[in-house]
Amino acid sequence: MLIDCHGHFTTAPPALGEWRERQIRAFEESGARISPDELRISDDELRTAIEQGQLKLQRERGVDIALFSPGAGKMAHHYGDADTSLSWAHVSNDLISRVCGLFPDRFVGVCQLPQSPGDALALSVRRSAVELERCVEELGFVGCLLNPDPSDGYYEAPPLTDRVYYPLYEKMVELDVPAMIHVAMSRNPSLQGTCAHYLAGDTAVFMQLCLSDLFTDFPTLRFIIPHGGGAVPYHWGRYRGVMQDQGRPPLEELVLRNVFFDTCVYHKRGLELLTDVIPARNILFASEMIGAVRGVDPETGHRFDDTKYLLDSIESLSEDDRRAVYGGNALRVFGRLEGVLREAAKESGN
C-alpha cells in the first residue's frame, strides 16, 4: 500500500476562501463574527475539486491513500483572535471530514489546530487539544498539523519544547496520534513562504528538539518534519558535532525514536541524500501534491512533486526499506491509521 502522509486541500472550492476573507474583514473592521453556517459548498463541488485535482494525480501515480489536511498556508494563525482561529479550524476540519466521507478509501483526515500567537497562545494550545480530540474521536482523523510559528513569519512564540505546549502533547499521547510540524503563510517580506519560511521552520524545530528533553517527558510523542527535514540531512554532521560538544546524547538516541521525515524533496539527488543519511525507518513517503511546486521538471518530464517517480529511481533502497518508506512507516507512526483503514474497508465491503 502506497500512503502519502502529506496532502493538503489546496483545490478547495472558491467559496471557502471567500468565507475566510469575510471572516477576517468582519473582525478587522468591527470585531464581528461570521457564522460557519454561512459557508455553502455542495458535495458535488467537493467531488469535482477532488476528482479533477488530488485524486486524479493519485490514480496516475499509484497512491492508494493520502493523509489529507487543510491548506497549510491558509491556516494563517495571526489573523483575528483566538475565537477567529477556533472558528476557522472548525470550518476547515469539517470540510476535510466531508472529503474523507465522500472518498473513504482514498483520504484520511489530519486536522488544523486553532493556534494563535501572543497572549492567546496558551489558551489556543488548550483549545487545540480539545479540537484534536474532536477530530480524532468524532471525525476519524489520525493526526494534526502543528505550527511552530503562529505569528506567521516572525517566530515570536517559544520553542515547541516549551511547557506551554504540554496540554496538546498530553492529548496527542493519550489519543496515539502524531503531529506534522508545518508552518503556515509568511507575512514577513524577508521570508518567502514555501522556499524560505517552510524550510526554515523545519530546520529550526529540529534543533529545538535536539536541545530539549521533551521526549523524556513524552517518550511516545511523535513528530513528522516535512519537506525532507529542511536543512537537517544536509547538515547531519553539524548536528552530531554540536550535540557531542554539549554533552548531549547521540542523535539516534536523542530524537530518532520520536522524529520522522517525509519525502517532499523534489529532485533525485536530494532524495538520495535523505535516504542515505536518515534511517529508512524514519522516512515516510509524501508528495504534498497539489502544493508548493506544481510544474513539470524539464530535466525529467515528470512533475516536480512526483516523488514516487524519483524514489523508484533510487537503487540503493532495499526492497524492505522501500516497503517501509512507501507505507509501513506511516502505519506505525500514525497509530490510528490501520484501524481507520480497516473500518473504511469493512464499510465498503472490501
PDB file of C-alpha atoms in Angstrom, residues 64 74 109 221 290 302 334 350:
ATOM      1  CA  ASP A  64      -3.578   4.373  -2.511  1.00  0.00           C
ATOM      2  CA  LYS A  74      -4.149  29.179   4.544  1.00  0.00           C
ATOM      3  CA  GLY A 109      -8.079  13.307   7.820  1.00  0.00           C
ATOM      4  CA  LEU A 221       5.282  11.583  21.374  1.00  0.00           C
ATOM      5  CA  ILE A 290      -1.044  19.706  -5.277  1.00  0.00           C
ATOM      6  CA  HIS A 302       7.651  14.500 -14.653  1.00  0.00           C
ATOM      7  CA  PHE A 334       0.093   7.169  12.659  1.00  0.00           C
ATOM      8  CA  ASN A 350     -13.725  -4.855   0.601  1.00  0.00           C
TER       9      ASN A 350
END
